[in-house]
Coordinates of C-alpha atoms in Angstrom, one line a residue:
X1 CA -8.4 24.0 -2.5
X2 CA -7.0 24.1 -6.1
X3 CA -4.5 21.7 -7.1
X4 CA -1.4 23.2 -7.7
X5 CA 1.6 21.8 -10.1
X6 CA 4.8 20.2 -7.5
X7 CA 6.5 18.8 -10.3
X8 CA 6.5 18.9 -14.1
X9 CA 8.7 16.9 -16.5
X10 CA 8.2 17.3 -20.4
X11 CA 9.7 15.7 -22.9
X12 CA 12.7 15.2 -20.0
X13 CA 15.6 12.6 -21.0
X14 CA 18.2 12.1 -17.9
X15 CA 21.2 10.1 -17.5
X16 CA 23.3 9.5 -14.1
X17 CA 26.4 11.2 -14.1
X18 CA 29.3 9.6 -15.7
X19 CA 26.9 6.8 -17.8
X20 CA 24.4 6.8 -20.3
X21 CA 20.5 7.9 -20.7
X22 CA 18.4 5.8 -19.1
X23 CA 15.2 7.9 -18.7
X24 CA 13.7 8.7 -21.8
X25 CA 10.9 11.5 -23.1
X26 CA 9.3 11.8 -20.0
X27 CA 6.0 13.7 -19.8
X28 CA 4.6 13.6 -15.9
X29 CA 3.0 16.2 -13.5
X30 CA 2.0 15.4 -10.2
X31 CA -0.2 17.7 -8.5
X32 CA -1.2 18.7 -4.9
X33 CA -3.4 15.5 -3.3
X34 CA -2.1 13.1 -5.4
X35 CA -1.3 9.9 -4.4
X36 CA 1.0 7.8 -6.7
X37 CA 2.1 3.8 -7.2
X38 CA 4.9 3.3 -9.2
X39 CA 4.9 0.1 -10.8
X40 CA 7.3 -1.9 -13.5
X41 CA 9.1 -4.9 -13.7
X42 CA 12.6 -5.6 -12.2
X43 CA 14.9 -2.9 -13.9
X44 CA 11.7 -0.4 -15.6
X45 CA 13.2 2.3 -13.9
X46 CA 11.2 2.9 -11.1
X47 CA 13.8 3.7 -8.2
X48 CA 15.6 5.6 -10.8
X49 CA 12.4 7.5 -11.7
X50 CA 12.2 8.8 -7.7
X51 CA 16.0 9.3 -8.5
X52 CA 15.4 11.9 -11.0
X53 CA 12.1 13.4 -9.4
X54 CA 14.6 14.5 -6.3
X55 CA 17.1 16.1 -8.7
X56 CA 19.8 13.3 -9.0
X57 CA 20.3 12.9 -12.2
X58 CA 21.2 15.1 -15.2
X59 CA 18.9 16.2 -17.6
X60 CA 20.0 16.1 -21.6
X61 CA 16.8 17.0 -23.6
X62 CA 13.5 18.3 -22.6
X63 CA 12.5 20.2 -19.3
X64 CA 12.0 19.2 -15.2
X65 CA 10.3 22.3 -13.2
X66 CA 9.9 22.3 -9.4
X67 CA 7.1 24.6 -9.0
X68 CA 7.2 23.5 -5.5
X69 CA 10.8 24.1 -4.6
X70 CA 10.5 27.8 -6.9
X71 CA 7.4 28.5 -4.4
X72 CA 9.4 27.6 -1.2
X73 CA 12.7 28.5 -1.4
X74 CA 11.6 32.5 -1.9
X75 CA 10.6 31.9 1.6
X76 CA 13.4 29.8 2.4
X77 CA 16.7 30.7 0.3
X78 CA 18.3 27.8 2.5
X79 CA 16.2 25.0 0.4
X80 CA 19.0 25.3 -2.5
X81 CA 18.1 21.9 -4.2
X82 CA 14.8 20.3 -4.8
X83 CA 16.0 16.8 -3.0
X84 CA 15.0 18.8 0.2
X85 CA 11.3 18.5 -0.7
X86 CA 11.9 14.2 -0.5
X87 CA 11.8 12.0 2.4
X88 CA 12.6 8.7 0.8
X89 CA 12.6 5.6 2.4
X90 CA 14.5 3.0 -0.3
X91 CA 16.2 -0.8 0.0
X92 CA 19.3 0.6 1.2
X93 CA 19.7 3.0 4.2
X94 CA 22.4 5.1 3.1
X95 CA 22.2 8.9 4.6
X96 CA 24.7 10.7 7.0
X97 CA 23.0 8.4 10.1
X98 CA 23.8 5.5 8.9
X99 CA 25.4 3.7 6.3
X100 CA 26.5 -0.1 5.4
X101 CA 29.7 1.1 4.0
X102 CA 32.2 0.9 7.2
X103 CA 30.2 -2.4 8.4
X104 CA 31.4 -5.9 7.7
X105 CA 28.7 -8.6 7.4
X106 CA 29.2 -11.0 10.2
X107 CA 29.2 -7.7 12.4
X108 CA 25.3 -8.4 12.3
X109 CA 25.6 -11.0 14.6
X110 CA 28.1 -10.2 16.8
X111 CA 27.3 -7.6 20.4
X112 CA 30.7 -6.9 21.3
X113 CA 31.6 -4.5 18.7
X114 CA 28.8 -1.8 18.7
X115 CA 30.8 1.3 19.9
X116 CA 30.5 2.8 16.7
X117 CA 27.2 1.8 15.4
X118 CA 24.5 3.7 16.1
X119 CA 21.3 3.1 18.1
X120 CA 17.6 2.9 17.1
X121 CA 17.2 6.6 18.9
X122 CA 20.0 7.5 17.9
X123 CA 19.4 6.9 13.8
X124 CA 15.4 8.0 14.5
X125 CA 17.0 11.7 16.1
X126 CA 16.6 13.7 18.7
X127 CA 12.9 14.1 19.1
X128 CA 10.8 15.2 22.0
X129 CA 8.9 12.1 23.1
X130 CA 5.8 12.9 22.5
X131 CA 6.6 12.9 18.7
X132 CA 8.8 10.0 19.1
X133 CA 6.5 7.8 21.2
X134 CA 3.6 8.3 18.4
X135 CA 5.8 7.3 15.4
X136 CA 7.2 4.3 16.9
X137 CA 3.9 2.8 17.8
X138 CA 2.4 3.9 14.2
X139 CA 5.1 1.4 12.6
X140 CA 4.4 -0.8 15.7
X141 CA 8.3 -0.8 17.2
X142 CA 8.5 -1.2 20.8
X143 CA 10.3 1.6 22.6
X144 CA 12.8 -0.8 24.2
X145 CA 14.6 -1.6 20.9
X146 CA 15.2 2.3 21.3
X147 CA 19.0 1.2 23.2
X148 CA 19.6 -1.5 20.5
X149 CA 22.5 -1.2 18.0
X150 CA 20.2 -0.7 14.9
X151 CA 22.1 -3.5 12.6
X152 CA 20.7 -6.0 15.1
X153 CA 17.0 -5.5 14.1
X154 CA 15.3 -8.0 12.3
X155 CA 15.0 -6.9 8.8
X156 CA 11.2 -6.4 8.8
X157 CA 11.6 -4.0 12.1
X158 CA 14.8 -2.1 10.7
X159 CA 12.3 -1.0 7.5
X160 CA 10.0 -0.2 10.0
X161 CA 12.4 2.1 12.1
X162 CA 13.4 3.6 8.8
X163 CA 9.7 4.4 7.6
X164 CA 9.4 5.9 11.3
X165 CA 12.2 8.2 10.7
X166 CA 10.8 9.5 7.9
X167 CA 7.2 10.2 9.4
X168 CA 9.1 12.2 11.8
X169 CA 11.3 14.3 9.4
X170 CA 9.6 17.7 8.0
X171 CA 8.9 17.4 4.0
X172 CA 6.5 17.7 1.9
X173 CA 6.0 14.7 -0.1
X174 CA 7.1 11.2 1.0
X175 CA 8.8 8.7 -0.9
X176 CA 8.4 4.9 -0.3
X177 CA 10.7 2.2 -2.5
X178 CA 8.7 -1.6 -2.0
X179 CA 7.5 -0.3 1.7
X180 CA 6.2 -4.1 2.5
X181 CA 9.2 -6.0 1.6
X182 CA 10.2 -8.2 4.5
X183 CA 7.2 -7.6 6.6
X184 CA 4.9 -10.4 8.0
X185 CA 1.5 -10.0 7.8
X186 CA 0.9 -7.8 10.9
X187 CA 4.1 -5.8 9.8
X188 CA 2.7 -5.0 6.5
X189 CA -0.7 -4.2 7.8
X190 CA 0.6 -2.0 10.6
X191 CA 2.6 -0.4 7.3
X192 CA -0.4 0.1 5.1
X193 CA -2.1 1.7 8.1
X194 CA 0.2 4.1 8.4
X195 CA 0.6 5.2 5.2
X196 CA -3.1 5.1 5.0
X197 CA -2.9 7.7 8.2
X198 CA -0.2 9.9 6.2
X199 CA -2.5 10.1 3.1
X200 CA -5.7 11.1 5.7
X201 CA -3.5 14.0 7.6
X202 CA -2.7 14.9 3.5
X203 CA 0.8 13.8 3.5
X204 CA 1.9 13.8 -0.5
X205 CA 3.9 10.0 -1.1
X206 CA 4.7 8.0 -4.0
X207 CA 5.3 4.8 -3.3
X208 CA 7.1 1.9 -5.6
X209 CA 4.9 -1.2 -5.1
X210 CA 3.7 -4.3 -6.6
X211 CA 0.8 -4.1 -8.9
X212 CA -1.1 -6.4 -6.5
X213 CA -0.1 -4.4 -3.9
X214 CA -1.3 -0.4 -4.5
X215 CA -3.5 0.5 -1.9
X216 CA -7.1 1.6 -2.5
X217 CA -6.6 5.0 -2.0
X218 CA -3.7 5.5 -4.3
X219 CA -5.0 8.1 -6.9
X220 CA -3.1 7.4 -9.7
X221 CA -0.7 5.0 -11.1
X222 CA 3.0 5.2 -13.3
X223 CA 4.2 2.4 -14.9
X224 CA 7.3 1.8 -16.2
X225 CA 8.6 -0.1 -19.1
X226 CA 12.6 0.1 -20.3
X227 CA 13.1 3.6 -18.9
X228 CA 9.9 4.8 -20.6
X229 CA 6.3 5.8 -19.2
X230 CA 4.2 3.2 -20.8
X231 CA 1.1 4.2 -18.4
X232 CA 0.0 7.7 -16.3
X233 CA -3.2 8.0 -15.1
X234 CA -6.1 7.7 -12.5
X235 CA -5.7 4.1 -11.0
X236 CA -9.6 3.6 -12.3
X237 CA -8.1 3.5 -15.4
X238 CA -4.9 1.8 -14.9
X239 CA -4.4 -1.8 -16.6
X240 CA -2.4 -4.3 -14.5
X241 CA 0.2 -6.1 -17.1
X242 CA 0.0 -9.7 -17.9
X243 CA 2.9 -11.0 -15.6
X244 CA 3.8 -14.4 -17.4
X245 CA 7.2 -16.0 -17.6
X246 CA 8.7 -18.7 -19.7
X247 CA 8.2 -21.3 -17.2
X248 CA 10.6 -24.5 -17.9
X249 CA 9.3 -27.4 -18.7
X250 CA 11.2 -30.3 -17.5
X251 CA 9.9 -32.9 -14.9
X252 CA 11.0 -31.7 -11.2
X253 CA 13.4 -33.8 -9.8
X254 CA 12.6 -36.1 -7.3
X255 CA 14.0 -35.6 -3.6
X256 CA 15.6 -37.5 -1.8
X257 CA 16.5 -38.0 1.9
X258 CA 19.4 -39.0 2.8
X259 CA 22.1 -38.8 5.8
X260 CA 21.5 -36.1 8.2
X261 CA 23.3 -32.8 7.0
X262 CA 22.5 -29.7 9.7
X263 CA 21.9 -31.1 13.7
X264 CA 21.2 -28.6 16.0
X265 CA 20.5 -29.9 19.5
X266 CA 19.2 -27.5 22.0
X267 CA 20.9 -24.4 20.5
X268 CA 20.1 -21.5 22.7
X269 CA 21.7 -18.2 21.6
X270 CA 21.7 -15.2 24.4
X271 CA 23.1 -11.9 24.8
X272 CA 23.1 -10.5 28.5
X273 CA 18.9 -10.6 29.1
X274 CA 17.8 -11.2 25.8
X275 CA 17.7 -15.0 24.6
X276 CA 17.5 -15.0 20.9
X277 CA 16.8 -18.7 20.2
X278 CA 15.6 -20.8 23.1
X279 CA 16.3 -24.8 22.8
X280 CA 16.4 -25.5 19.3
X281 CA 16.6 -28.4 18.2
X282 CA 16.3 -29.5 14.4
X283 CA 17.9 -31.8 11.9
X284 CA 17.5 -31.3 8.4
X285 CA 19.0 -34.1 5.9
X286 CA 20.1 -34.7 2.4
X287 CA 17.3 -33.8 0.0
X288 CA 14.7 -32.4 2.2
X289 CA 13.1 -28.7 1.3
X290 CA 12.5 -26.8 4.4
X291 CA 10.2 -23.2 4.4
X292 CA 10.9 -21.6 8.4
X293 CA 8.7 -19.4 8.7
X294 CA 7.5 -16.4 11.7
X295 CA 6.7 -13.1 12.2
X296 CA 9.2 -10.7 12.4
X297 CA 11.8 -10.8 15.3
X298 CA 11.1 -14.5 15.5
X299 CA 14.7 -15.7 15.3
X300 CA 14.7 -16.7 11.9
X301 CA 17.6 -14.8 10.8
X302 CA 19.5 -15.9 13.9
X303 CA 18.7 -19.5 13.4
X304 CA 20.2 -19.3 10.0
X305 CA 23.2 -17.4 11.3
X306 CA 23.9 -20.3 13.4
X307 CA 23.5 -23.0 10.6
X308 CA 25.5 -20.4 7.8
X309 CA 28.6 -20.0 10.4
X310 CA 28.1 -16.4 11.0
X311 CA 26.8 -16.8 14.8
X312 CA 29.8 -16.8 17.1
X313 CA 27.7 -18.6 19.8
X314 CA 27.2 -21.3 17.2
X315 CA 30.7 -22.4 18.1
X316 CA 29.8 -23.5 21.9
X317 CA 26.5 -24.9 20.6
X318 CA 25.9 -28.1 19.7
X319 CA 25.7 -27.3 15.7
X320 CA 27.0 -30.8 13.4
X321 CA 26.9 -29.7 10.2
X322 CA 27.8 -32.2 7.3
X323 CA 28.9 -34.8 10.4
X324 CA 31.3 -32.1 11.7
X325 CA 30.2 -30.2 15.0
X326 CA 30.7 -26.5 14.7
X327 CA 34.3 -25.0 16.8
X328 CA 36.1 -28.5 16.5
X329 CA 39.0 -26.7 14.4
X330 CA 37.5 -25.6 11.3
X331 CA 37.8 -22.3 9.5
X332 CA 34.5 -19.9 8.9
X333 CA 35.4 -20.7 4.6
X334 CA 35.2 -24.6 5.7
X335 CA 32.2 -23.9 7.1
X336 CA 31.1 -21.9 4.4
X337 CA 32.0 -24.1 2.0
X338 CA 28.9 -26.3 1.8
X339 CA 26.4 -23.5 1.5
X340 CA 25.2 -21.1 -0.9
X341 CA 23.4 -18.3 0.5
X342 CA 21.3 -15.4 0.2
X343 CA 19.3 -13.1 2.3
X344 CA 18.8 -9.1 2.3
X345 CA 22.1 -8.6 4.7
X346 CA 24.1 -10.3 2.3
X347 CA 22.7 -7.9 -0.3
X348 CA 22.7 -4.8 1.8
X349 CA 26.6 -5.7 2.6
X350 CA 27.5 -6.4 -1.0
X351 CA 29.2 -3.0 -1.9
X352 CA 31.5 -4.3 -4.9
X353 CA 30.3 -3.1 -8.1
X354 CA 31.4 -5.8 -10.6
X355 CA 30.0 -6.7 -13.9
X356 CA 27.0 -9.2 -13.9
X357 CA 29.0 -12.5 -13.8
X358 CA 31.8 -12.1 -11.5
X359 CA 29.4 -10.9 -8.9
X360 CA 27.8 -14.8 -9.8
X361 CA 31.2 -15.8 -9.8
X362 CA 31.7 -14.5 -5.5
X363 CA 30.0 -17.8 -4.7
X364 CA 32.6 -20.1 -5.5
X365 CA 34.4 -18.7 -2.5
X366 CA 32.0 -17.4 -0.6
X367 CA 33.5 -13.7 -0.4
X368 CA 32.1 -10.5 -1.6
X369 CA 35.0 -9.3 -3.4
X370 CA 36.4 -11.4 -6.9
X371 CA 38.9 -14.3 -7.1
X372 CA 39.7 -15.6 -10.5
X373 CA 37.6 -18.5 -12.0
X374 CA 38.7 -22.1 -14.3
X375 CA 37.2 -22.2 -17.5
X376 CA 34.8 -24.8 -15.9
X377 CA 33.4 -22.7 -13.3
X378 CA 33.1 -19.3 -15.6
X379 CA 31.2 -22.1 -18.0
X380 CA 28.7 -22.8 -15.0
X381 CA 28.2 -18.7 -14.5
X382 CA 27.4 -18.5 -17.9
X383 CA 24.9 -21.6 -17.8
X384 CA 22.9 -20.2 -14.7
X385 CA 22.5 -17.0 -16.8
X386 CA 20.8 -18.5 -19.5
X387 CA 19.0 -20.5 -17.7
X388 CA 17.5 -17.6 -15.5
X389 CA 17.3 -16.0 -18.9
X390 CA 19.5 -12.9 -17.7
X391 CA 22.6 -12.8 -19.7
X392 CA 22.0 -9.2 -20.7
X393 CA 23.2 -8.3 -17.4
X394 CA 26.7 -10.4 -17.7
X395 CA 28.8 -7.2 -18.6
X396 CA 26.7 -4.5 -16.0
X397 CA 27.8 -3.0 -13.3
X398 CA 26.0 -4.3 -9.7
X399 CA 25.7 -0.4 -8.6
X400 CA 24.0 0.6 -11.9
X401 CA 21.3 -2.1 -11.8
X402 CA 17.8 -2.3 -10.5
X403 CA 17.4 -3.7 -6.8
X404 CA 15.7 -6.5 -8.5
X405 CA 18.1 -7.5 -11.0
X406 CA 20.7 -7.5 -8.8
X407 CA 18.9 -9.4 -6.1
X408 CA 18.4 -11.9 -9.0
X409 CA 22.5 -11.8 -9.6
X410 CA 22.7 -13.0 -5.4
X411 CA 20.2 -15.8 -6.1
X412 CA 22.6 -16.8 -8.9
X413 CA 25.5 -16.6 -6.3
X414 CA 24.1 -18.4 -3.8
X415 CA 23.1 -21.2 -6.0
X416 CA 26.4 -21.0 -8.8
X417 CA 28.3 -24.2 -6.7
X418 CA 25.6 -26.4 -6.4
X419 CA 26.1 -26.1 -2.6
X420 CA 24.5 -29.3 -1.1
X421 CA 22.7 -27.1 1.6
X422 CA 20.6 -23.7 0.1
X423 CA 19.5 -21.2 2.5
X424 CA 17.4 -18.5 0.4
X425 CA 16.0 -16.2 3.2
X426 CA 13.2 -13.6 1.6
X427 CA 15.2 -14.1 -1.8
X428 CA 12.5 -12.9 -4.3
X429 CA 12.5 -9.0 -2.4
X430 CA 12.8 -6.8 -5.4
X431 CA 11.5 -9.3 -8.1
X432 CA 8.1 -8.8 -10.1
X433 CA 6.0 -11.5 -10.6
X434 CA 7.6 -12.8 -13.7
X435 CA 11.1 -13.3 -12.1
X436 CA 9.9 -15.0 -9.0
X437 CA 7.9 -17.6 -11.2
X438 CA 10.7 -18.1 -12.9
X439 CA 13.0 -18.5 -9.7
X440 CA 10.5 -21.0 -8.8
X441 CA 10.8 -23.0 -11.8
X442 CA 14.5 -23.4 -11.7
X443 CA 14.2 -23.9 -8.1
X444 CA 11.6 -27.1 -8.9
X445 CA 12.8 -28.6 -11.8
X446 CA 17.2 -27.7 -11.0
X447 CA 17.8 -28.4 -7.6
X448 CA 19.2 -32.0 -7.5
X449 CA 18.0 -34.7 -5.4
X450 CA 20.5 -34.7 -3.0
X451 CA 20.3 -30.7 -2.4
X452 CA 18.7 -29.5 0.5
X453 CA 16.6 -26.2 0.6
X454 CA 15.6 -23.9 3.0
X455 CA 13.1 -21.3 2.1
X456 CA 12.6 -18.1 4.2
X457 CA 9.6 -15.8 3.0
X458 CA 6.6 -13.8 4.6
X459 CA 4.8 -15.1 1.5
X460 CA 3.0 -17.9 1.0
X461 CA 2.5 -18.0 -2.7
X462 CA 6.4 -17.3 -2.9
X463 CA 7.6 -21.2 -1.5
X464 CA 8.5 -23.4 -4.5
X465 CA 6.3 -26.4 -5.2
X466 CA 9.3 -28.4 -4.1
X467 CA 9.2 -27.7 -0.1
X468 CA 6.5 -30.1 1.5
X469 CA 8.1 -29.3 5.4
X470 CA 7.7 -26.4 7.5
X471 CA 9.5 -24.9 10.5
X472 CA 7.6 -22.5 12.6
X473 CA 9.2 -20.1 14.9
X474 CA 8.0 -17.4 17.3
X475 CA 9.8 -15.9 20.1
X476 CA 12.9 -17.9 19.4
X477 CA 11.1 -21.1 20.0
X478 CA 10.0 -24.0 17.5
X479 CA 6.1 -23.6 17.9
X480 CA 5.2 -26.1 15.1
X481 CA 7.2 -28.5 12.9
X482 CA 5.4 -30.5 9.8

């Protein structure tokens, strides 16, 4: 069959409503059997590309034509916008099934307030099983998580529900924004299988990725530079950009190990049949740089519930942290207090849209809404911005940057007090190559002696130079410690 025009963009300019241009002279078709990777560094454009391909934005110069949507809607006057032609599966889950806006962060980790939060069947729909059976075990989810409140999924198996969802749904071309982050390696492969099986059964998708990451049989590639295509063509003749950052230069500090900081002696963490963490026990002291590591569903993001103070069992544990045992009188800020923090729920829960630095500026009291700062501390945001070479984002609003610059604004956060404990779990999601060497860099040469690090990450080549111990987990059991 003939290829036929779906979309067509020429010479288009957009803005978002209520704020400037930020698309500029596009020229782009995609066609019938296309496959496409959109590629960029943090902030290109890309999620606001798929942003404008659905309609979203306004259009000031130039032209955007659905050919698609003009062919369809004569048979179907109730497709009234071309956004009905898009499943899109993006960082944030934010559609009439579910949304983070009504949640509160700790509610993550608590199972006594789940009236109102939907299930895993629930958010996937009301499908006859066998369409439901197939999907789930395409994005390899077990049907028993079916019953579970869906905010208690790992996030590796909550993308996966959501990319299930959107195999089931009806439309005609398929939008996926970084479809690997947070998987382990049998996630991510069980992903790329599936969308391998869309593109056999012809599905249409797009799909934001990584350069190092666009499958073989994309067709062609768009990448992104500044709001403007700077390539569009068959992926034989695509050109991967040079990803180099301005590494620093200084000689890493030396660790060193002092007093123990987090105990945890035979922490178990259950909820009616389901154990969580089995019999942990771990100490991690001044100085040391931890990676834990597992597959998805492991109990990573429990364990560091427990250690971060968001765990209610933690309290009738036997959690010392700092030479204080956890539930002997102190507030959740006390315990906060030593601890900078990031992780995708802290970013998926952040709904504040503040200008660059005060969202920086959170950290110092570990809240997600801003307190006034001294002269001393708004001196230290300003530092970390230059040092991360980001000031140009100081003045922007969180909602109107890219999912990697402000992922790169919550790695600032969690690191703006010089907390003497770190947790980063999966911090580079969202970051191209050139901000995660340059994350590592800081992390290597800026982290002081007596700071302790703990690294979360699916990927290897993503642990800074300065972690030489490893926690594994699997099943909610310590399987290997080194």
């Amino acid at each position: 069959m003939d290829s036929q025009p779906l979309i067509d963009f020429r010479q288009a300019t957009l803005a978002r409503p209520g704020s400037g241009e930020v698309l500029h002279q596009l020229n782009w078709q995609l066609q019938s059997g296309q496959q496409w990777a959109i590629t960029g560094a943090a902030g290109a454009g890309k999620s606001t590309f798929t942003a404008a391909i659905q309609g979203k934005l306004l259009r000031r110069e130039g032209e955007t034509i659905w050919p698609l949507w003009d062919r369809l809607r004569a048979k179907n006057p109730r497709l009234t916008h071309p956004g009905l032609l898009f499943t899109e599966v993006s960082f944030k889950e934010d559609s009439r099934r579910f949304r983070y806006d009504n949640l509160y962060y700790q509610q993550r980790f608590e199972f006594s307030n789940d009236a109102d939060i939907p299930t895993v069947g629930a958010f996937l729909g009301d499908w006859p099983a066998e369409q439901l059976l197939p999907a789930l075990n395409q994005v390899g989810l077990s049907p028993d998580l079916l019953s579970h409140p869906l905010i208690h999924l790992s996030n590796g198996q909550t993308r996966r529900a959501r990319i299930a969802r959107a195999l089931l749904m009806d439309r005609p071309i398929l939008i996926f924004d970084n479809p690997l982050v947070g998987l382990d390696v049998a996630g991510k492969q069980a992903i790329l299988d599936v969308l391998h099986h869309c593109h056999r059964s012809g599905r249409q998708m797009l799909l934001i990725v990584a350069p190092e990451d666009i499958p073989d049989w994309i067709t062609h590639v768009l990448h992104l530079e500044d709001g403007r295509i700077a390539q569009s063509c068959a992926k034989s003749s695509y050109i991967m950009p040079n990803s180099s950052a301005e590494l620093l230069t200084e000689t890493a500090q030396e660790q060193s190990e002092g007093p123990p900081i987090v105990e945890l002696r035979d922490v178990t963490i259950r909820y009616g049949q389901k154990t969580l963490l089995s019999h942990i026990n771990w100490t991690i002291h001044a100085g040391e740089r931890w990676a834990l590591v597992g597959p998805n569903g492991s109990g990573k993001s429990t364990l560091l519930s427990v250690i971060a103070g968001d765990q209610p069992q933690a309290f009738s544990n036997h959690v010392v942290l700092f030479g204080r045992k956890r539930g002997t009188g102190e507030t959740i800020w006390e315990a906060k207090r030593p601890i900078g923090l990031v992780s995708p729920e802290i970013h998926l829960y952040f709904r504040e849209s503040l200008p660059g630095w005060q969202v920086i500026a959170t950290g110092f009291y570990d809240q997600m809404t801003f307190r006034p700062i001294s002269a001393p501390q708004l001196a230290r945001v300003l530092q970390l911005m230059a040092e991360f070479q980001c000031t140009e984002l100081e003045n922007r609003r969180f909602r109107e940057l890219s999912t990697g610059q402000q992922r790169l604004l919550l790695i600032l956060r969690a690191l703006v007090k010089s907390p003497p404990l770190v947790i980063m779990d999966e911090p580079f999601q969202g970051l191209d190559a050139t901000l995660i060497a340059r994350c590592k860099s800081w992390l290597d040469n800026h982290l002081q002696p007596e700071q302790a690090l703990l690294f979360v990450t699916h990927r290897a080549e993503e642990i800074p130079t300065c972690v030489k111990r490893t926690l594994h987990l699997d099943g909610g059991r310590i399987v290997k410690e080194n």
